[in-house]
Each structure stands twice: as C-alpha cells, then as structure tokens.
CSV table of C-alpha atoms in Angstrom, one decimal:
chain,number,residue,atom,x,y,z
A,1,MET,CA,104.5,115.0,111.2
A,2,THR,CA,101.6,114.7,113.7
A,3,GLU,CA,101.9,112.4,116.7
A,4,GLU,CA,98.9,110.4,115.4
A,5,LEU,CA,100.7,109.8,112.0
A,6,GLN,CA,103.9,108.9,113.8
A,7,ASN,CA,102.1,106.1,115.6
A,8,GLU,CA,100.9,104.6,112.4
A,9,PRO,CA,102.9,101.5,111.2
A,10,VAL,CA,105.2,101.7,108.2
A,11,ILE,CA,104.0,99.2,105.7
A,12,PHE,CA,106.0,97.8,102.8
A,13,VAL,CA,104.0,96.3,99.9
A,14,VAL,CA,105.2,94.4,96.9
A,15,ASP,CA,103.2,93.0,93.9
A,16,THR,CA,104.4,90.8,91.1
A,17,ALA,CA,101.3,89.0,90.0
A,18,GLN,CA,101.1,90.4,86.4
A,19,GLU,CA,103.7,91.9,84.1
A,20,ASP,CA,104.1,95.0,86.3
A,21,LEU,CA,106.3,95.1,89.4
A,22,THR,CA,104.9,97.4,92.1
A,23,VAL,CA,106.5,98.4,95.4
A,24,ALA,CA,105.1,100.9,97.8
A,25,LEU,CA,105.7,102.2,101.3
A,26,MET,CA,102.8,103.5,103.5
A,27,ARG,CA,102.6,105.1,106.9
A,28,GLY,CA,99.2,103.9,107.9
A,29,ARG,CA,96.9,105.0,105.1
A,30,ARG,CA,99.3,107.7,103.8
A,31,LEU,CA,101.4,106.9,100.8
A,32,LEU,CA,105.1,107.6,101.4
A,33,ALA,CA,106.6,106.4,98.1
A,34,ALA,CA,105.8,104.0,95.3
A,35,ARG,CA,107.2,102.8,92.0
A,36,THR,CA,105.9,100.6,89.2
A,37,GLU,CA,107.9,99.1,86.4
A,38,HIS,CA,106.7,97.0,83.5
A,39,VAL,CA,109.1,94.0,83.8
A,40,GLY,CA,107.4,91.2,81.9
A,41,ASN,CA,108.7,88.0,83.7
A,42,ARG,CA,111.8,89.7,85.2
A,43,HIS,CA,110.2,90.3,88.7
A,44,ALA,CA,112.9,88.3,90.5
A,45,GLU,CA,115.7,90.3,88.8
A,46,ARG,CA,114.2,93.7,89.6
A,47,VAL,CA,112.3,93.4,92.9
A,48,LEU,CA,115.2,94.1,95.2
A,49,GLY,CA,116.6,97.0,93.2
A,50,LEU,CA,113.2,98.6,93.0
A,51,SER,CA,112.6,98.1,96.7
A,52,THR,CA,115.8,99.9,97.5
A,53,LEU,CA,114.8,102.8,95.3
A,54,VAL,CA,111.4,103.1,97.0
A,55,LEU,CA,113.0,103.0,100.5
A,56,ALA,CA,115.4,105.8,99.4
A,57,ASP,CA,112.5,107.8,98.0
A,58,ALA,CA,110.8,107.7,101.4
A,59,GLY,CA,114.0,108.3,103.3
A,60,LEU,CA,113.6,105.1,105.2
A,61,ALA,CA,115.7,102.0,105.8
A,62,LYS,CA,114.6,98.3,105.9
A,63,LYS,CA,114.7,98.4,109.7
A,64,ASP,CA,111.9,101.0,109.7
A,65,ILE,CA,109.4,98.5,108.1
A,66,GLU,CA,106.8,97.3,110.6
A,67,VAL,CA,104.4,95.3,108.4
A,68,VAL,CA,105.1,93.6,105.0
A,69,GLY,CA,102.3,93.3,102.5
A,70,PHE,CA,102.1,91.4,99.2
A,71,GLY,CA,99.8,90.9,96.3
A,72,GLU,CA,98.4,87.4,96.9
A,73,GLY,CA,96.9,87.0,93.4
A,74,PRO,CA,95.4,85.6,91.4
A,75,GLY,CA,98.1,85.9,88.8
A,76,SER,CA,101.2,84.3,87.3
A,77,PHE,CA,102.3,81.3,89.3
A,78,THR,CA,105.9,82.3,89.1
A,79,GLY,CA,105.2,85.9,89.8
A,80,LEU,CA,103.1,85.2,92.8
A,81,ARG,CA,105.9,83.1,94.4
A,82,VAL,CA,108.3,86.1,94.0
A,83,ALA,CA,106.1,88.5,95.9
A,84,CYS,CA,105.2,86.0,98.6
A,85,GLY,CA,108.8,84.9,99.0
A,86,VAL,CA,110.1,88.4,99.3
A,87,ALA,CA,107.4,89.2,101.9
A,88,GLN,CA,108.1,86.1,103.9
A,89,GLY,CA,111.9,86.7,103.8
A,90,LEU,CA,111.6,90.3,104.8
A,91,ALA,CA,109.1,89.6,107.5
A,92,TRP,CA,111.2,86.8,109.0
A,93,ALA,CA,114.3,89.0,109.0
A,94,LEU,CA,112.6,92.0,110.6
A,95,GLU,CA,110.3,89.9,112.8
A,96,THR,CA,107.2,91.7,111.5
A,97,PRO,CA,103.7,90.4,110.5
A,98,VAL,CA,102.5,90.0,106.9
A,99,VAL,CA,99.3,91.0,105.2
A,100,ALA,CA,98.0,89.7,101.9
A,101,VAL,CA,95.9,91.8,99.4
A,102,SER,CA,93.9,90.8,96.4
A,103,ASN,CA,95.2,91.9,93.0
A,104,LEU,CA,91.6,92.0,91.6
A,105,GLU,CA,90.3,94.2,94.4
A,106,ALA,CA,93.3,96.5,93.9
A,107,LEU,CA,92.4,96.8,90.2
A,108,ALA,CA,88.7,97.5,90.9
A,109,ALA,CA,89.7,100.2,93.4
A,110,ALA,CA,92.0,101.8,90.9
A,111,SER,CA,89.2,101.9,88.3
A,112,LEU,CA,86.9,103.5,90.8
A,113,ARG,CA,89.5,106.0,91.8
A,114,SER,CA,89.7,107.3,88.2
A,115,ALA,CA,85.9,107.2,87.7
A,116,PRO,CA,83.5,106.7,90.7
A,117,LEU,CA,80.3,104.6,90.4
A,118,ASP,CA,77.1,105.0,92.4
A,119,ALA,CA,76.4,103.0,95.5
A,120,GLY,CA,75.2,99.5,94.6
A,121,ALA,CA,76.9,99.5,91.3
A,122,ARG,CA,79.0,96.4,90.5
A,123,ILE,CA,82.5,96.3,88.9
A,124,ALA,CA,84.1,93.2,87.4
A,125,ALA,CA,87.9,93.0,87.5
A,126,VAL,CA,89.0,90.5,84.8
A,127,ASN,CA,92.7,89.9,84.0
A,128,ASP,CA,94.3,87.7,81.4
A,129,ALA,CA,95.3,84.4,83.0
A,130,ARG,CA,96.9,83.0,79.8
A,131,MET,CA,96.0,79.6,78.4
A,132,HIS,CA,92.7,81.1,77.0
A,133,GLU,CA,91.4,81.9,80.5
A,134,CYS,CA,90.9,84.9,82.7
A,135,TYR,CA,90.9,85.6,86.4
A,136,ALA,CA,87.7,87.3,87.5
A,137,ALA,CA,85.9,88.7,90.5
A,138,VAL,CA,83.0,91.1,91.0
A,139,TYR,CA,82.8,93.8,93.6
A,140,GLU,CA,79.9,96.1,94.7
A,141,VAL,CA,80.2,99.7,95.7
A,142,PRO,CA,78.9,100.1,99.3
A,143,ALA,CA,76.8,103.0,100.5
A,144,GLY,CA,78.9,105.9,101.5
A,145,TYR,CA,81.9,104.6,99.6
A,146,ALA,CA,84.9,106.8,99.7
A,147,GLU,CA,88.4,106.5,98.2
A,148,GLY,CA,90.5,104.2,100.4
A,149,GLU,CA,87.5,102.2,101.7
A,150,ARG,CA,86.8,98.6,100.8
A,151,LEU,CA,84.5,97.3,98.1
A,152,ARG,CA,82.2,94.4,98.9
A,153,PRO,CA,83.3,91.2,97.2
A,154,LEU,CA,80.4,89.3,95.6
A,155,SER,CA,82.4,86.3,94.5
A,156,ALA,CA,85.7,84.7,95.2
A,157,PRO,CA,88.3,84.9,92.4
A,158,LEU,CA,87.6,82.3,89.7
A,159,LEU,CA,88.8,81.2,86.3
A,160,LEU,CA,86.6,82.4,83.4
A,161,LYS,CA,86.7,81.3,79.8
A,162,PRO,CA,86.6,84.3,77.5
A,163,ASP,CA,83.6,82.9,75.6
A,164,ALA,CA,81.6,82.7,78.9
A,165,ALA,CA,82.4,86.3,79.9
A,166,GLU,CA,79.2,87.8,78.4
A,167,ALA,CA,76.9,85.5,80.4
A,168,TYR,CA,79.0,86.0,83.5
A,169,LEU,CA,78.9,89.8,83.4
A,170,ALA,CA,75.2,89.8,82.6
A,171,ASP,CA,74.4,87.3,85.4
A,172,MET,CA,76.4,89.4,87.9
A,173,GLN,CA,74.7,92.6,86.7
A,174,VAL,CA,78.0,94.3,86.2
A,175,ALA,CA,78.1,98.1,85.4
A,176,ARG,CA,81.8,98.3,84.6
A,177,LEU,CA,84.5,95.9,83.4
A,178,CYS,CA,88.2,96.6,84.1
A,179,GLY,CA,91.4,94.6,83.6
A,180,THR,CA,93.4,93.0,80.7
A,181,GLY,CA,91.0,90.1,80.0
A,182,ARG,CA,88.8,91.8,77.3
A,183,ALA,CA,91.8,93.1,75.3
A,184,ALA,CA,93.6,89.8,75.5
A,185,TYR,CA,90.7,87.8,74.0
A,186,ALA,CA,88.8,90.5,72.0
A,187,ASP,CA,87.6,87.9,69.5
A,188,LEU,CA,85.9,85.7,72.1
A,189,PHE,CA,85.3,88.1,75.0
A,190,HIS,CA,82.0,89.9,74.4
A,191,VAL,CA,80.6,92.5,76.7
A,192,PRO,CA,76.9,92.9,77.3
A,193,GLU,CA,75.2,96.1,76.1
A,194,GLY,CA,75.3,98.8,78.8
A,195,VAL,CA,78.5,97.6,80.5
A,196,ALA,CA,81.2,100.2,80.4
A,197,VAL,CA,84.8,99.0,79.7
A,198,ASP,CA,87.8,100.6,81.5
A,199,TYR,CA,90.9,99.7,79.5
A,200,ALA,CA,93.2,102.3,81.1
A,201,SER,CA,93.1,101.6,84.9
A,202,ARG,CA,96.1,99.7,86.4
A,203,ALA,CA,96.5,99.0,90.1
A,204,SER,CA,99.1,101.3,91.6
A,205,GLY,CA,101.3,101.2,94.7
A,206,GLU,CA,98.7,103.4,96.4
A,207,ASP,CA,95.9,100.9,95.6
A,208,PHE,CA,97.9,98.0,97.0
A,209,GLY,CA,99.1,100.1,100.0
A,210,SER,CA,95.6,101.2,100.9
A,211,LEU,CA,94.4,97.6,100.9
A,212,ALA,CA,97.3,96.6,103.1
A,213,ALA,CA,96.7,99.4,105.5
A,214,SER,CA,93.0,98.3,105.7
A,215,GLU,CA,94.0,94.7,106.5
A,216,VAL,CA,96.3,96.0,109.2
A,217,ALA,CA,93.6,98.2,110.7
A,218,LEU,CA,91.2,95.2,110.7
A,219,GLY,CA,93.7,93.0,112.5
A,220,ARG,CA,94.1,90.6,109.6
A,221,THR,CA,97.8,90.1,109.9
A,222,LEU,CA,99.6,86.8,109.3
A,223,THR,CA,102.8,85.2,110.6
A,224,PRO,CA,105.3,84.8,107.7
A,225,GLU,CA,104.9,81.1,107.5
A,226,ALA,CA,101.1,81.4,107.0
A,227,ALA,CA,101.5,83.7,104.0
A,228,ALA,CA,100.5,82.0,100.7
A,229,PRO,CA,99.5,83.1,97.2
A,230,VAL,CA,96.0,82.6,95.7
A,231,TYR,CA,96.6,80.6,92.6
A,232,VAL,CA,93.0,79.8,91.5
A,233,ARG,CA,94.3,77.6,88.8
A,234,ASN,CA,95.6,74.3,90.1
A,235,ARG,CA,97.6,73.5,87.0
A,236,VAL,CA,101.1,74.8,87.5
A,237,ALA,CA,103.2,73.2,84.7
A,238,LEU,CA,103.1,73.0,80.9
A,239,THR,CA,103.9,70.1,78.6
A,240,MET,CA,106.9,70.4,76.3
A,241,ALA,CA,104.5,70.8,73.3
A,242,GLU,CA,102.6,73.6,75.1
A,243,ARG,CA,105.9,75.4,75.9
A,244,ALA,CA,107.0,75.1,72.3
A,245,ALA,CA,103.7,76.6,71.2
A,246,GLY,CA,104.4,79.6,73.4
A,247,GLU,CA,101.9,79.0,76.2
A,248,ARG,CA,102.7,80.6,79.5
A,249,LEU,CA,101.4,80.1,83.0
C-alpha cells in the first residue's frame, strides 16, 4: 500500500433507506469491501451482522474506522432512522465525524456507471415512496464527468405523484429515468417519448462510499449530534385503517 493511500481515512458507510441494506468500507476513494442484502424491513435485525462481515472482509476492526457515513434519504422513515442511529452511535463511540450522502444521487451515479451520458444530459432518480408517491430528484452530468465525481443537482429531493411524472420529466428535460418509481406505478407513471428508462441499476456500496469520500474531501463532515435523515415527507404515521389496508411508510 502506498504512503499516500495509507494517509487516506477509513470510511464506514451504511444505507437502509429502501428494502436493501448496504454496508461499505472505503480507504479514501478506494473500495475495501462492501455487501448488500435485500432485507425488506429487517434492517435493524441485519445491520450489525452485515457490518461485522464487511469489516472482516476488509481485514479491519471497528477501531480502524475514522469517518462514518450514512444514506440520509429520502426513503423509508423507519429505515432512515436505522442508518442514522447506527452512524451516530458508532461515531460517538469512536469519536469520529459523520458524513451524510443522498440516496437519489447514489442511484443516479450507479446508473451512469453502467451506461454513461454526455455532458449536459440530465438523469432523474425516482424511487417508490409508498402511499402512491415517489421520491424524485434530477441531476446533470457536468463537463468532464468521470466515474467517482459528483453530479450537479438541479432540484432538492421532492415528493412526486406518479400521474405528474410525465410532466415533471418533460419540464426538467430529462434524458434518462432510473429508480423503482416507474415499475411501482406503471399504470399511472408515464414516461415522455425519448426518455430512456433504466430499470436495472441499484446503488451499491461503492456508490455510497464514493459519495462519502467526496463529502470528506470537501470538508463537509458533521458532529454525530448534527446528523439527521432527509425525510421529504412530513407524514410519519398511518391510521389504523391505512395499516389494515396494507399501506406502509
């Protein structure tokens, strides 16, 4: 290992915003180890076990972690609290800073890693938010974009009704759509002509880790008590009738 790489911080990253659980370890911008499991709503049950496996894969111990990152959302209310809580607890115990990374930006970066777009092209990351809504954000590919660099956000994450998606994508002049939103609401979610749809891409540990490493390099670290999820949706509880009907937050 080069001296320059040895001087890079070890970054632990966890994401629990959707039905996947992702844990990754980075040394600077270099991926050391990562695992992803499809856990549904069992994030709290699996996060510590998966974290232990990833540390073992990398040949590291908890004491080696120098920065803790987490997927800030938007995503499941309960899931977001798991990642944030784990990040805060670990950072307090190890006396390390925290970084927060966007789940939608990680998804857009994953899609571009599998199939690049030209500079200036726009990609919309749209995930199922349940309750007949989606989480959405649009990013633009900057000039000279290379894998591991940052996309330019054109909007803050927002809630999008599936039947408003066609107008939203057209107004934002999107070239590609990625995420789970289109498949979840196929009967309502219409895509404008000319917009490519990427159903396959999923944000990986490397995608979250790269964003966390970028936040560290930019000096955008937080104290553990300042870490907080991005909920977007203010509604955090269901009525008994909604729960009986199968609705989930």
